[in-house]
Amino acid sequence: MISKVDEIIENYIKTLIPWKKENDTIQHASDSLWDLARIAATKEGKNNTWDFAWDLAWKEASNSTRDNYGWYGGSYISGESARDAARDAAKYAARYMAFESAKNKLNNINPFEHVIELYWMGLKPTYFRKVDEQEKFVIDFPIKMGAKLSLGCYVHGDKQILFTHEWKEYCTNLKPVTEKETQSRTLG
């Protein structure tokens, strides 16, 4: 599964490169692209595409949150953690829809389809972060270790998941997957 995730992230990066300004981050290209898509959609006469897509996606995600928090596999997933995950999913869905509504004007492949594919795989994509001073995309994998469910914090380009964290910690307080793992990691 890791090789498939890496392939998806590499495709995501390739589709963001045309939107990346010199000396800027890929994350900034991702963040600013939805605004460009929203403006392009408005110029095409498709007003409020972002607002509509966000409202619809957030409504569905937040309703799901209310129904899906609590104890899972020995870990408690708080309403706040579930809400944050739902907000991220809604954000990417809305970005995807905003881009699709202006696709003809933007003349490019929709980068956000790659993130949506990760959600379809049952993963929790986060975003590009500084990992040991390099910009890398981070994806959380649900992992069951013994009786406990946690998230495997996978950094694009690693050969495997090296660290885990609790749902509420959002890639902080990282714990090595194996006792032999002595490498530390700084995520910013």
Coordinates of C-alpha atoms in Angstrom, one line a residue:
M1 CA 0.0 0.0 0.0
I2 CA 2.9 2.4 0.7
S3 CA 4.1 2.2 -2.9
K4 CA 0.6 3.1 -4.1
V5 CA 0.4 6.0 -1.6
D6 CA 3.8 7.3 -2.8
E7 CA 2.6 7.1 -6.4
I8 CA -0.5 9.2 -5.6
I9 CA 1.5 11.8 -3.7
E10 CA 4.1 12.0 -6.5
N11 CA 1.2 12.7 -8.9
Y12 CA -0.2 15.3 -6.5
I13 CA 3.1 17.1 -6.4
K14 CA 3.5 17.0 -10.2
T15 CA 0.0 18.5 -10.6
L16 CA 0.8 21.3 -8.1
I17 CA 4.2 22.2 -9.7
P18 CA 2.7 24.4 -12.4
W19 CA 1.0 26.5 -9.6
K20 CA 4.2 26.8 -7.4
K21 CA 5.9 30.1 -7.5
E22 CA 9.7 30.3 -7.4
N23 CA 11.1 30.0 -3.9
D24 CA 7.7 29.1 -2.5
T25 CA 6.4 25.9 -0.9
I26 CA 4.2 23.2 -2.5
Q27 CA 1.8 23.6 0.4
H28 CA 1.4 27.3 -0.5
A29 CA 0.7 26.3 -4.1
S30 CA -2.0 23.9 -2.8
D31 CA -3.5 26.6 -0.5
S32 CA -3.6 29.3 -3.0
L33 CA -4.8 27.2 -5.9
W34 CA -8.3 26.9 -4.5
D35 CA -8.5 30.7 -4.4
L36 CA -7.4 30.8 -8.0
A37 CA -10.1 28.2 -8.8
R38 CA -12.7 30.1 -6.9
I39 CA -11.9 33.3 -8.8
A40 CA -11.8 31.5 -12.2
A41 CA -15.2 29.9 -11.4
T42 CA -16.7 33.3 -10.6
K43 CA -15.4 34.7 -13.9
E44 CA -17.1 31.8 -15.6
G45 CA -20.3 32.8 -14.0
K46 CA -20.2 30.0 -11.5
N47 CA -20.6 32.1 -8.4
N48 CA -20.2 30.8 -4.9
T49 CA -18.8 27.4 -6.0
W50 CA -16.4 27.2 -3.1
D51 CA -19.0 28.3 -0.6
F52 CA -21.6 25.8 -1.9
A53 CA -19.1 22.9 -2.0
W54 CA -17.7 23.8 1.4
D55 CA -21.2 24.1 3.0
L56 CA -22.3 20.7 1.5
A57 CA -19.1 18.9 2.3
W58 CA -18.9 20.3 5.8
K59 CA -22.5 19.5 6.6
E60 CA -22.0 15.9 5.6
A61 CA -18.6 15.6 7.4
S62 CA -19.8 17.3 10.6
N63 CA -22.9 15.1 10.7
S64 CA -20.7 12.0 10.4
T65 CA -18.5 13.4 13.2
R66 CA -21.4 13.5 15.6
D67 CA -22.1 9.9 14.9
N68 CA -18.5 8.6 14.9
Y69 CA -16.5 9.6 17.9
G70 CA -15.8 7.7 21.0
W71 CA -13.8 4.6 21.9
Y72 CA -12.2 2.7 19.0
G73 CA -9.7 -0.1 19.4
G74 CA -8.6 1.0 22.9
S75 CA -8.2 4.7 22.0
Y76 CA -10.6 7.5 22.5
I77 CA -11.3 9.7 19.5
S78 CA -12.6 13.0 20.9
G79 CA -15.3 15.0 19.2
E80 CA -12.7 17.7 18.5
S81 CA -10.3 15.2 16.8
A82 CA -13.2 13.8 14.7
R83 CA -14.3 17.3 13.8
D84 CA -10.8 18.3 12.8
A85 CA -10.5 15.3 10.5
A86 CA -13.9 16.0 9.1
R87 CA -13.0 19.6 8.4
D88 CA -9.9 18.6 6.5
A89 CA -11.9 16.1 4.4
A90 CA -14.5 18.8 3.7
K91 CA -11.8 21.3 2.8
Y92 CA -10.2 18.9 0.2
A93 CA -13.6 18.0 -1.2
A94 CA -14.5 21.7 -1.6
R95 CA -11.2 22.5 -3.2
Y96 CA -11.7 19.6 -5.6
M97 CA -15.2 20.9 -6.6
A98 CA -14.0 24.5 -6.9
F99 CA -11.3 23.4 -9.3
E100 CA -13.7 21.2 -11.3
S101 CA -16.1 24.1 -11.8
A102 CA -13.3 26.1 -13.5
K103 CA -11.3 23.3 -15.0
N104 CA -11.7 24.6 -18.6
K105 CA -10.4 28.0 -17.6
L106 CA -7.5 26.6 -15.6
N107 CA -6.4 24.1 -18.3
N108 CA -4.8 21.6 -16.0
I109 CA -5.5 18.3 -14.1
N110 CA -7.3 18.8 -10.8
P111 CA -4.5 18.2 -8.2
F112 CA -7.1 17.6 -5.4
E113 CA -8.3 14.4 -7.1
H114 CA -5.1 12.7 -5.7
V115 CA -5.9 13.7 -2.1
I116 CA -9.5 12.4 -2.6
E117 CA -8.1 9.1 -3.7
L118 CA -6.2 8.8 -0.4
Y119 CA -9.5 9.3 1.4
W120 CA -11.1 6.6 -0.7
M121 CA -8.3 4.3 0.5
G122 CA -9.4 4.9 4.1
L123 CA -6.4 7.1 4.9
K124 CA -6.2 10.5 6.6
P125 CA -4.1 12.8 4.4
T126 CA -2.8 15.9 6.3
Y127 CA -0.7 18.3 4.3
F128 CA 2.9 19.2 3.3
R129 CA 5.0 19.8 6.4
K130 CA 8.6 20.5 7.1
V131 CA 10.1 17.2 8.1
D132 CA 13.8 17.4 9.1
E133 CA 13.9 20.7 7.1
Q134 CA 12.4 19.2 3.9
E135 CA 8.9 19.7 2.6
K136 CA 7.1 16.3 2.7
F137 CA 3.4 15.2 2.5
V138 CA 2.2 13.4 5.7
I139 CA -0.5 10.8 5.7
D140 CA -2.0 9.1 8.7
F141 CA -2.7 5.4 8.4
P142 CA -5.1 3.7 10.9
I143 CA -3.0 1.1 12.7
K144 CA -3.9 -1.5 15.2
M145 CA -1.0 -2.5 17.5
G146 CA -2.1 -5.2 19.8
A147 CA -5.5 -4.1 21.1
K148 CA -4.9 -0.4 20.6
L149 CA -5.8 1.7 17.5
S150 CA -3.6 4.6 16.7
L151 CA -2.4 6.5 13.6
G152 CA 0.8 5.6 11.7
C153 CA 2.4 8.9 10.7
Y154 CA 3.7 8.2 7.2
V155 CA 6.0 10.7 5.6
H156 CA 6.1 10.5 1.7
G157 CA 9.3 9.0 0.7
D158 CA 9.9 6.8 3.7
K159 CA 10.0 3.1 3.0
Q160 CA 7.6 2.3 5.9
I161 CA 5.6 3.9 8.7
L162 CA 8.2 4.8 11.3
F163 CA 6.1 6.5 14.0
T164 CA 2.6 6.5 15.5
H165 CA 0.6 9.0 17.4
E166 CA -2.8 9.3 19.1
W167 CA -5.7 10.8 17.1
K168 CA -5.7 13.9 19.3
E169 CA -2.0 14.6 18.8
Y170 CA -1.9 15.3 15.1
C171 CA 1.6 14.2 14.4
T172 CA 3.0 15.3 17.8
N173 CA 4.4 13.1 20.6
L174 CA 5.5 10.6 18.0
K175 CA 6.3 7.1 19.2
P176 CA 8.6 4.7 17.2
V177 CA 6.8 1.7 15.6
T178 CA 9.6 -0.6 16.7
E179 CA 11.8 -0.6 19.8
K180 CA 14.8 -0.7 17.5
E181 CA 13.8 2.7 15.9
T182 CA 16.1 5.3 17.4
Q183 CA 15.6 7.9 14.8
S184 CA 13.8 11.0 15.9
R185 CA 11.8 13.2 13.7
T186 CA 10.8 16.8 13.8
L187 CA 7.6 17.8 12.1
G188 CA 6.9 21.4 11.7

